Short mmCIF file of C-alpha atoms in Angstrom, two decimals:
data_model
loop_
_atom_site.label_atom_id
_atom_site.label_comp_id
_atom_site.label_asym_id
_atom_site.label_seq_id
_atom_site.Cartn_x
_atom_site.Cartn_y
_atom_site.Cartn_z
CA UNK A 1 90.81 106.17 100.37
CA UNK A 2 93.39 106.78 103.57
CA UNK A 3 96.78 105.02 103.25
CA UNK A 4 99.74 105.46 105.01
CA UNK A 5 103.17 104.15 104.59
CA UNK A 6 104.94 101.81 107.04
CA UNK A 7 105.45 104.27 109.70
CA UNK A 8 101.41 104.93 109.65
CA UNK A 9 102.20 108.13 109.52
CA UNK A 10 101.27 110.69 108.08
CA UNK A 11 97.66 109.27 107.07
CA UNK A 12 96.98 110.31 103.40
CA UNK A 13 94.05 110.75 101.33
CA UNK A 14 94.35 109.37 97.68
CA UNK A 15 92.95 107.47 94.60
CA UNK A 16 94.57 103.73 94.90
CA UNK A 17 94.50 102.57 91.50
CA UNK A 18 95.84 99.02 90.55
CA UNK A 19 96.38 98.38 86.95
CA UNK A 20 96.90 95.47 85.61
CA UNK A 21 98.57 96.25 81.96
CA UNK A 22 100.93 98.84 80.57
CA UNK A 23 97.73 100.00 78.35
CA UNK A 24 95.87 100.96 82.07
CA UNK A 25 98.69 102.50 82.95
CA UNK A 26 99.25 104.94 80.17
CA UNK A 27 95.78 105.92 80.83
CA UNK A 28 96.21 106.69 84.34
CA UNK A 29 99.20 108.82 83.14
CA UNK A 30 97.30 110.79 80.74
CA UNK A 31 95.37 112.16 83.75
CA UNK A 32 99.13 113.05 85.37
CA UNK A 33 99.73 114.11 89.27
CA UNK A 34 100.39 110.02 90.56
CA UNK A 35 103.16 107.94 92.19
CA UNK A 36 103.97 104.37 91.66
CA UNK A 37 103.50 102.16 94.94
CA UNK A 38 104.69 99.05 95.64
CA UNK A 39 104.67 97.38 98.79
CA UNK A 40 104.12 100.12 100.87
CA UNK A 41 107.28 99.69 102.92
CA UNK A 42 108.94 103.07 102.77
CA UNK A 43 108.01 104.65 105.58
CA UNK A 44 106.22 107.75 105.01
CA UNK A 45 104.64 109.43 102.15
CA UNK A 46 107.16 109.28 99.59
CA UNK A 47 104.69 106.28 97.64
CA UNK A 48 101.58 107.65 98.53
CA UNK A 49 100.23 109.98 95.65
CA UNK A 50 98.82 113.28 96.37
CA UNK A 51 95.55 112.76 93.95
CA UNK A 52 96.52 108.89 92.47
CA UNK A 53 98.46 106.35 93.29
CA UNK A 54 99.23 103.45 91.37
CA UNK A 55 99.97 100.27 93.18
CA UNK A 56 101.94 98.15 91.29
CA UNK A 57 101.56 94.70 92.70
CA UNK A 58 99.98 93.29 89.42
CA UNK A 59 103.37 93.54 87.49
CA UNK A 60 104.70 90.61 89.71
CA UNK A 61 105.91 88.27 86.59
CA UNK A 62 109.46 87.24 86.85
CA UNK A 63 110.52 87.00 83.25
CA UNK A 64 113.83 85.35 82.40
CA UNK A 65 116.84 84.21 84.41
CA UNK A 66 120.49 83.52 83.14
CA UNK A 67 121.73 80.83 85.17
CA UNK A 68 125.38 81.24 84.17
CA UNK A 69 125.71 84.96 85.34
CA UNK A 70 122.85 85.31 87.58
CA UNK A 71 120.86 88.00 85.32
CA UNK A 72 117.21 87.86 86.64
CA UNK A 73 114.53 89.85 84.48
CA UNK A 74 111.70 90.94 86.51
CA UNK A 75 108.65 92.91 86.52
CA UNK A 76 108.81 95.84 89.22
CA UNK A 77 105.46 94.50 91.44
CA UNK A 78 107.78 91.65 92.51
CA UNK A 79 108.60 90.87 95.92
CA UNK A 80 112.45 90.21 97.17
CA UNK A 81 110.96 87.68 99.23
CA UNK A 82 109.87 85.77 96.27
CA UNK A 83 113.60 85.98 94.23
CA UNK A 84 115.06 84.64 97.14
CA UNK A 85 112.09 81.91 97.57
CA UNK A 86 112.93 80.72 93.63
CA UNK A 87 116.73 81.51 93.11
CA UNK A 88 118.35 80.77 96.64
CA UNK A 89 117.73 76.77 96.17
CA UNK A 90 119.72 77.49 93.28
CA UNK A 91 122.22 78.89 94.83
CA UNK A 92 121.60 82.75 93.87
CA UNK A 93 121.60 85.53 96.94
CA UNK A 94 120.71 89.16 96.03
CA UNK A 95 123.85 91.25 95.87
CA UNK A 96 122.71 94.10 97.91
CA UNK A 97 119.44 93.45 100.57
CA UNK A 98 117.66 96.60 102.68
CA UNK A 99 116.25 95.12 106.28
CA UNK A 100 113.65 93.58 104.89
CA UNK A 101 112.54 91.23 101.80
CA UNK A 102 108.73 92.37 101.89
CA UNK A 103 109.71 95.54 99.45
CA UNK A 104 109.21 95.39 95.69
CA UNK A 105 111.57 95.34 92.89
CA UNK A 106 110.83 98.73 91.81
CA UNK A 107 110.49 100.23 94.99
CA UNK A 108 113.97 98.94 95.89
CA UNK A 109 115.00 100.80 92.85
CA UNK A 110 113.38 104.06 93.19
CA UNK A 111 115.24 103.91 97.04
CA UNK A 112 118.06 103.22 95.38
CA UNK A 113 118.26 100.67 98.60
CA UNK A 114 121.24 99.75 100.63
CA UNK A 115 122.48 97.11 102.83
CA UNK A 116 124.93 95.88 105.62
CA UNK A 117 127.59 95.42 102.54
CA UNK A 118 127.28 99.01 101.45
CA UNK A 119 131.28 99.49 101.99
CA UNK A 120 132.12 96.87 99.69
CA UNK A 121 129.10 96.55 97.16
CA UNK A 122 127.78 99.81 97.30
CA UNK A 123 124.15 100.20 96.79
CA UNK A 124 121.44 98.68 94.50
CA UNK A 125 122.65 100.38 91.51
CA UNK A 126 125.32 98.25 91.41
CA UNK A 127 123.11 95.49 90.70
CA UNK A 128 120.87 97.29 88.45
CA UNK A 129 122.18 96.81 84.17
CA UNK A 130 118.61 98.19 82.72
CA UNK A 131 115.47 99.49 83.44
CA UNK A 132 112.37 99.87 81.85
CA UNK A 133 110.25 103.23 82.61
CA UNK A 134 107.42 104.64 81.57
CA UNK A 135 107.63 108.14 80.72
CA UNK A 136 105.12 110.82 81.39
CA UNK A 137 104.05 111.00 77.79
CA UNK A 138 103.27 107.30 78.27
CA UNK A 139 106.49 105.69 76.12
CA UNK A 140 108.36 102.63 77.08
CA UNK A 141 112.17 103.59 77.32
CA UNK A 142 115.51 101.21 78.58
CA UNK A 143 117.64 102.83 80.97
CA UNK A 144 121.09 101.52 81.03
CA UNK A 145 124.77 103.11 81.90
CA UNK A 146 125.08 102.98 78.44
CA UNK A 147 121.78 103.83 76.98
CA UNK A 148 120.22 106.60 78.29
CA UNK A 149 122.49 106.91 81.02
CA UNK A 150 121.82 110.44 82.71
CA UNK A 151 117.67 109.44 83.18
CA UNK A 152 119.07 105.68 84.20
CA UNK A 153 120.88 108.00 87.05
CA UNK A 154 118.83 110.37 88.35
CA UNK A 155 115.58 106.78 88.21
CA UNK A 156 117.90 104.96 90.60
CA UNK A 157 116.83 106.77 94.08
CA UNK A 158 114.45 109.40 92.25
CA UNK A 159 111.62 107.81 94.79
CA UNK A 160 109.61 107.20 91.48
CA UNK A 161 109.59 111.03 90.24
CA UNK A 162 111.05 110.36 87.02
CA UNK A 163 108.59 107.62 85.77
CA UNK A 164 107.11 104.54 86.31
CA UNK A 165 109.58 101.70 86.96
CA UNK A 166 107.66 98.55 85.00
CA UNK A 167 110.76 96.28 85.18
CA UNK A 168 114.33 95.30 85.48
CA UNK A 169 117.30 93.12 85.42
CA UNK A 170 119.39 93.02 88.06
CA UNK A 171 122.38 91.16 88.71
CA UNK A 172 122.12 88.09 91.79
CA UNK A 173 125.73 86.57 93.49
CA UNK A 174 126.36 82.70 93.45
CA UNK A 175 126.81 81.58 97.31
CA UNK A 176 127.00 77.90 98.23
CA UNK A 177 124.76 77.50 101.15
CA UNK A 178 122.00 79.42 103.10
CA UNK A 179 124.13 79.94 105.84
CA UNK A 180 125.93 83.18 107.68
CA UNK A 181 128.80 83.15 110.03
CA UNK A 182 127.79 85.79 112.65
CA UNK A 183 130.37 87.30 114.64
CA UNK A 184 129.51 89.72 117.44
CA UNK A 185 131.58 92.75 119.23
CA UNK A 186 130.25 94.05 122.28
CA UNK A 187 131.60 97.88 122.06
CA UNK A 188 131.34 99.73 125.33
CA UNK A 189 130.78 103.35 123.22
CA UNK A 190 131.01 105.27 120.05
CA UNK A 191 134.40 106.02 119.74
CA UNK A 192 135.16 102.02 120.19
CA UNK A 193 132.40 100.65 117.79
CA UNK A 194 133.32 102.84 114.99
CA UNK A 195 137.49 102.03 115.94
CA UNK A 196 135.47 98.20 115.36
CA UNK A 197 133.66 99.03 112.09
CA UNK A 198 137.29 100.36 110.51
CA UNK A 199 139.09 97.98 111.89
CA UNK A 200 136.90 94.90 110.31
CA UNK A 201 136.20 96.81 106.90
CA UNK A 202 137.13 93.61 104.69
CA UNK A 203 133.96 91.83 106.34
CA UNK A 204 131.79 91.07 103.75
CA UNK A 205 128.60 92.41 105.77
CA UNK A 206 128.82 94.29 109.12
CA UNK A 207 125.84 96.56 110.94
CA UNK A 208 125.83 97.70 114.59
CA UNK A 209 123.02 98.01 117.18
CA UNK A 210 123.33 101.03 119.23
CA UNK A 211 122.22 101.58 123.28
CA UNK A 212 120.89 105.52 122.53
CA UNK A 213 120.08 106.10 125.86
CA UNK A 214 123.40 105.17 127.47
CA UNK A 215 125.29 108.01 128.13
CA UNK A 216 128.58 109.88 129.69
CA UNK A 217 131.49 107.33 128.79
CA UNK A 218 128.94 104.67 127.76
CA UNK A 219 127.68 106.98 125.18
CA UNK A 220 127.00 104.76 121.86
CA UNK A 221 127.74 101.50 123.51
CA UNK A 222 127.08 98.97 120.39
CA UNK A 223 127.01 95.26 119.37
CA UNK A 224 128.62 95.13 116.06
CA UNK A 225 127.61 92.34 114.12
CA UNK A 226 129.40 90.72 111.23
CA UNK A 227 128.70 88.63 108.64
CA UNK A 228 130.30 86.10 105.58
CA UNK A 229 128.27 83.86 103.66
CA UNK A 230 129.15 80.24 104.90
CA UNK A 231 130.80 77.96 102.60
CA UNK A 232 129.44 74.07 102.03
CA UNK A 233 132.52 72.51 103.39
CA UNK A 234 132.09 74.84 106.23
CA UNK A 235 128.95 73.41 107.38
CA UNK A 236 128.56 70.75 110.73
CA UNK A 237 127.75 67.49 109.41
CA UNK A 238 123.90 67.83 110.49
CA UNK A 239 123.67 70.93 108.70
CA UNK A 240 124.65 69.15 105.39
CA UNK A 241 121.24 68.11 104.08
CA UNK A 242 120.10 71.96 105.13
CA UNK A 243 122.41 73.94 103.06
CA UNK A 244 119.57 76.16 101.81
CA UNK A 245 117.05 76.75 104.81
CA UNK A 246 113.54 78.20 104.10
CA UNK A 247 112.42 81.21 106.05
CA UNK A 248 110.44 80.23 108.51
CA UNK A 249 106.89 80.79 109.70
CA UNK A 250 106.66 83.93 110.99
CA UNK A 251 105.82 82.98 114.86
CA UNK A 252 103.98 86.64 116.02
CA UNK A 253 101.53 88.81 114.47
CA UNK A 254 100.37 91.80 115.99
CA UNK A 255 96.63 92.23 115.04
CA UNK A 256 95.92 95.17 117.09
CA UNK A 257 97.82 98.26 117.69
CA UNK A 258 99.98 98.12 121.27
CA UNK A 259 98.93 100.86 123.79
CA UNK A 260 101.59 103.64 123.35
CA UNK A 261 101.97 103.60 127.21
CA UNK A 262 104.10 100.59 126.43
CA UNK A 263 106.66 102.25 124.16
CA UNK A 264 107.75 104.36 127.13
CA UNK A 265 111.45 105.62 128.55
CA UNK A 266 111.72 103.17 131.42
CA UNK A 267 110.96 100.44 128.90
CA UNK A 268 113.62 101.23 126.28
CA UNK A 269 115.67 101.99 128.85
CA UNK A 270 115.33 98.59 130.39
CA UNK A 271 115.24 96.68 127.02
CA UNK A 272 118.53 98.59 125.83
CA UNK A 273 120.14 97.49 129.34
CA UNK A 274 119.41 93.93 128.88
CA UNK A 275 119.89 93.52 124.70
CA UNK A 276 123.74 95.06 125.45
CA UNK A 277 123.87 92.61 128.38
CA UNK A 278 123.06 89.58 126.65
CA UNK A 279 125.36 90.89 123.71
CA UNK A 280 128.11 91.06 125.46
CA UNK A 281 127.69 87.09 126.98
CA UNK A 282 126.55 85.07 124.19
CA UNK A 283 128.39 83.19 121.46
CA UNK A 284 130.65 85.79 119.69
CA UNK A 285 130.59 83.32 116.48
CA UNK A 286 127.38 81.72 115.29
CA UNK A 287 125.97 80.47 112.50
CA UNK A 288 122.69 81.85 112.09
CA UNK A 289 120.41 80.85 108.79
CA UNK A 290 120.03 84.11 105.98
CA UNK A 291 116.56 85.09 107.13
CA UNK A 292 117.93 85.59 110.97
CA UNK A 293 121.08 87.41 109.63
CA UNK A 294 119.41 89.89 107.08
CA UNK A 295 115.47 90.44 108.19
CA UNK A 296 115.43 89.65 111.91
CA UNK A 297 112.18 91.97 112.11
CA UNK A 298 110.29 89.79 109.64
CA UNK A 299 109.53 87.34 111.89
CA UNK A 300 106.66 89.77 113.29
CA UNK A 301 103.66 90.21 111.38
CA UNK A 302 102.68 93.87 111.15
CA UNK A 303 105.78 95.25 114.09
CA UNK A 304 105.11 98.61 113.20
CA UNK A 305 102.23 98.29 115.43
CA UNK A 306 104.71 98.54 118.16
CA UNK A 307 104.46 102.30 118.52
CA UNK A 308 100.38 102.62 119.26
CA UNK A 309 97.58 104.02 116.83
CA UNK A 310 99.60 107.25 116.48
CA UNK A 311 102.38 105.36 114.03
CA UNK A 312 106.47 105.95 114.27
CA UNK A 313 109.00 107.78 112.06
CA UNK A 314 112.31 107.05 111.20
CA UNK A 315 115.02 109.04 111.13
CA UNK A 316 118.14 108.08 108.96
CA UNK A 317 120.93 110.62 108.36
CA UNK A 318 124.10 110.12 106.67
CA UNK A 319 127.13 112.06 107.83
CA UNK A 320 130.54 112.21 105.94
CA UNK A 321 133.13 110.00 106.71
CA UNK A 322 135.23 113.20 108.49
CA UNK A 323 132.75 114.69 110.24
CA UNK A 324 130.63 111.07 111.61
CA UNK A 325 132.67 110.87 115.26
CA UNK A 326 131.92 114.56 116.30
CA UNK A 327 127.85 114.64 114.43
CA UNK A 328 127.00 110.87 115.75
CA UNK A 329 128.22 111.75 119.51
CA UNK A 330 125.78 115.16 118.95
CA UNK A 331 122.94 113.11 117.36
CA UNK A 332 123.37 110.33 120.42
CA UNK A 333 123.66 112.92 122.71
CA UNK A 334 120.91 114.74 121.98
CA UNK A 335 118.45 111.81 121.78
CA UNK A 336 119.85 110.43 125.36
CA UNK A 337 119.15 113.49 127.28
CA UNK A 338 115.64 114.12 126.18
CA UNK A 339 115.30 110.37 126.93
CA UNK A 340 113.30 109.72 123.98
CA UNK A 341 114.78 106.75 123.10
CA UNK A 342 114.47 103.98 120.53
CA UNK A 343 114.84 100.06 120.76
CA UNK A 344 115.51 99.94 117.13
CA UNK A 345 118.87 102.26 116.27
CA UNK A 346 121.55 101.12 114.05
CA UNK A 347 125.02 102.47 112.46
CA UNK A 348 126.52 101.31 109.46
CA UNK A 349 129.33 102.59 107.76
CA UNK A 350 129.05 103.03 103.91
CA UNK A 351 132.00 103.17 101.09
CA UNK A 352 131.74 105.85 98.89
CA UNK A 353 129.40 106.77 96.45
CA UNK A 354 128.35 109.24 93.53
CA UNK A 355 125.09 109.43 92.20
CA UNK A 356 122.87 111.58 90.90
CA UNK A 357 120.12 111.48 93.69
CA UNK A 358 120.85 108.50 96.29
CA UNK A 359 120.99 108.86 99.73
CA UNK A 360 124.51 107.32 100.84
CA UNK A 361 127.95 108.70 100.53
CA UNK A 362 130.92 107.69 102.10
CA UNK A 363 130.49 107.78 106.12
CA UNK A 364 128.59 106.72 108.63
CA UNK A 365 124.26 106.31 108.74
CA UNK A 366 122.36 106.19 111.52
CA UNK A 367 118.63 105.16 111.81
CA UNK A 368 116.83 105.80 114.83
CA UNK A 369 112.69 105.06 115.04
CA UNK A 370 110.42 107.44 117.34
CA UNK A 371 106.65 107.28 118.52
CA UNK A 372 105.32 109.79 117.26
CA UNK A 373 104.49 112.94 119.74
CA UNK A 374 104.91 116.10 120.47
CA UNK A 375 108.37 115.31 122.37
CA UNK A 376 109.98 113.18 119.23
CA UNK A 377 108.97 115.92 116.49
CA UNK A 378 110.64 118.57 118.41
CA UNK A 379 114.08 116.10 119.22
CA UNK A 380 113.84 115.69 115.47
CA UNK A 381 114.35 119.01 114.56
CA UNK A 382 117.14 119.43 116.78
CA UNK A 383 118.46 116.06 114.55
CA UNK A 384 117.89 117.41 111.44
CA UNK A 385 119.70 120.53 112.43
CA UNK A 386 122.73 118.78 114.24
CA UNK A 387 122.91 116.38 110.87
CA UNK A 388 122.85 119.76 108.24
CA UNK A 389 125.69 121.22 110.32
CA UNK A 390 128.47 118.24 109.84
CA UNK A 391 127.32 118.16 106.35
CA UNK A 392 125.00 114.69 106.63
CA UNK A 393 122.10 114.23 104.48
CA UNK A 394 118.47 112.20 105.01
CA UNK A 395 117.19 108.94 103.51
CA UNK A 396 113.76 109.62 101.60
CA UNK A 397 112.48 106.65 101.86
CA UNK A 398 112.60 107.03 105.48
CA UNK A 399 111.11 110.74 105.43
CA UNK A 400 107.55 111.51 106.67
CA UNK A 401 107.84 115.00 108.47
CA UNK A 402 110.91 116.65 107.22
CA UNK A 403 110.39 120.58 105.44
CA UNK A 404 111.55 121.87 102.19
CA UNK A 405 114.03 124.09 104.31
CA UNK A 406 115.82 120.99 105.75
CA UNK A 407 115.92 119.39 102.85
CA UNK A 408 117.75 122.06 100.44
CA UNK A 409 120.08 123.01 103.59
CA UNK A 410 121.37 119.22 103.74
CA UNK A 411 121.29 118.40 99.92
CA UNK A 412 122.72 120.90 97.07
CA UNK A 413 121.47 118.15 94.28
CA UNK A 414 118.09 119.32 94.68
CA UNK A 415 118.10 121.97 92.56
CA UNK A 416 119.41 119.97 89.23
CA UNK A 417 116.88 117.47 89.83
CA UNK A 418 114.07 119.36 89.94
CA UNK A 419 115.56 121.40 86.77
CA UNK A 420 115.86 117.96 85.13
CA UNK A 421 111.80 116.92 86.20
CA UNK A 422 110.86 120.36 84.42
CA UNK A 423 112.44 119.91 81.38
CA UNK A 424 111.03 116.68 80.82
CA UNK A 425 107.72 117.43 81.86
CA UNK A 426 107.87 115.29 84.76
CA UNK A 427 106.63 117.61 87.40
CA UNK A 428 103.05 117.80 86.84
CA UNK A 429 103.07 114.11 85.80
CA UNK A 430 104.41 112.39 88.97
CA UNK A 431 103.80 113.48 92.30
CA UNK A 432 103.64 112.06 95.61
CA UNK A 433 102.88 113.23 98.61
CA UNK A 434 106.35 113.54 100.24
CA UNK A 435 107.84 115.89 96.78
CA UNK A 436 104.70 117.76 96.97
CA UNK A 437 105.44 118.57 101.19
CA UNK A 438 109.35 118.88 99.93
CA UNK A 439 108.64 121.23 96.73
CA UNK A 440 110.74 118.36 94.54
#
């Protein structure tokens, strides 16, 4: 069947396979050359198996939870949405949280996924004190920093190429109420939101929204937004029998894909205009419930309709910490001059990092989504190039078009990790569409 990832593109023809015990599994892996899937909410074809992949969504048990240190066991199929749905009444909040709460356990593992806290919690292997894999010879093993610790590193943002993630336990933080404080700084360009970003680097969550099409000295106008989790005796009075608010409803669906005529320049353009406008007028404190705060995009059913039949991509680049002024005003300007602009671009500034495959280091990311066209593949080659030369890498789970040549010229680790998939016979054994494009 043809599946695709959240972008929609690239469409991929595959064998969707969903087991529903480890004993199916090891069978599927006897036949090798398949990828785990979970949600399907990477973006391209880094879950989507060139001959088989395995969706995972049947291994959705949560297993055990330690209520005095927050220690949650859980089967990889299971949603984020759901911990938070069980533990946050308790009082438990996952420690790190990517943009949305509709991806999997596993797959937020494989990702190695981070969050608006990245400069003070780092990424999801922080959280992470074991894994369970499945090998390709079909044996169970525990991954920890202790046990097995080189294959527990290079599992944690391997995007599923060393094995098949069946479960974990990961470690959730105590907060007292359901709440954020939001604070908001208008920024009137680059050089003053990132001047923001150091200045406030003790906030416990901060992310920016970036105007790409503004340019000359408005270049990289921003609203930063900040965040602290909000404290019971911080609460109004009418908020006191609320402390832990559900998500709501979500209030739009999308159930057909929007004409692509609609995701033009003079729209972005105009939207930009007016979302830095009302930035810059409305309360610059707020308390705003968790689901507004962390997945503001989950309120739409199906958004990546957005961008037409034809799908989006994403691009998300990393750039070192001494090099992200000079490569973020080339990346900015190149995307505001060609005027293909995006609605949905964000900067966040990560704390540093070493690991054996992830995608952040210490610096600044930037994620910037595209229509797909002729136009937006050509600006992001120019990207890729402009990120390679300040010495910035990509996010996998965002890639869907990137080459093997871009990938080696931005990341040196490439070469020990595919030396490491050889030697333990992982190569033929797991293989998605995305390594196969990417020679990993």
């Amino acid at each position: 069947m043809k599946i695709f990832g959240w972008g929609r593109f690239p469409v991929i023809e595959t064998n969707l396979i969903a087991p529903s015990s480890e004993t199916q599994l090891k069978d599927e892996l006897s036949k090798g050359d398949l990828i785990a899937r979970g949600n399907g909410r990477s973006y391209g074809d880094s879950a989507i198996g060139k001959t088989t992949t395995i969706d995972m969504r049947c291994f959705n048990r949560m297993v055990e939870f330690d209520g005095d240190n927050g220690s949650l066991v859980a089967e990889a199929g299971v949603l984020l949405a759901d911990i938070i749905d069980v533990f946050l009444p308790r009082g438990w909040f996952p420690i790190v949280t990517p943009g949305t709460k509709f991806v999997t356990l596993g797959g937020m593992i494989a990702a190695d996924v981070h969050g608006k806290n990245h400069h003070n919690y780092g990424s999801m292997r922080n959280s992470v004190n074991w894994i369970d894999l499945m090998t390709s010879g079909g044996e169970v093993i525990r991954l920890s920093p202790e046990k097995n610790a080189s294959l527990f590193n290079w599992t944690i943002g391997g995007m599923g190429l060393t094995g098949i993630i069946l479960r974990a336990e990961i470690k959730l933080r105590k907060v007292s109420t359901g709440w954020i404080q939001q604070k908001t700084i208008p920024a009137g360009n680059l050089e003053a939101v990132i001047d923001a970003f150091e200045a406030n680097d003790k906030a416990t969550y901060s992310v920016a929204w970036i105007d790409c099409l503004a340019k000359g000295k408005s270049l990289g106008r921003s609203l930063l937004m900040m965040g602290e989790h909000v404290e019971i005796h911080e609460l109004p009075p009418v908020l006191n029998k609320n402390c832990f608010p559900s998500a709501p409803a979500r209030q739009i669906s999308l159930s057909v894909n929007l004409p692509a005529c609609l995701m033009n320049k003079t729209v972005i353009r105009l939207f930009n205009s007016f979302y830095f406008w009302l930035g810059t007028f409305k309360k610059q404190i707020d308390l705003v419930m968790w689901n507004s705060f962390f997945y503001p995009l989950d309120r739409i059913n199906d958004w990546n309709k957005l961008y037409g039949k034809n799908g989006f991509v994403q691009f998300q680049c990393v750039l070192p910490l001494a090099k992200s002024r000079e490569g973020l005003t080339q990346l900015l300007k190149a995307t505001s001059d060609l005027g293909e602009g995006s609605f949905l671009a964000v900067l966040k500034r990560f704390g540093t990092q070493d690991t054996a495959f992830s995608f952040p280091m210490e610096g600044y990311t930037l994620a910037l989504d595209f229509p797909v066209n002729s136009s937006t593949l050509e600006l992001l080659d120019t990207l890729d190039r402009i990120t390679i030369e300040h010495g910035g890498r990509f996010y996998l789970a965002k890639d869907s078009r990137m080459s093997q040549i871009t990938l080696e010229a931005s990341d040196p680790r490439i070469a020990k990790f595919r030396e490491m998939r050889q030697e333990l016979h992982m190569s033929s054994a797991f293989v998605s569409s995305q390594s196969h494009r990417l020679g990993l």
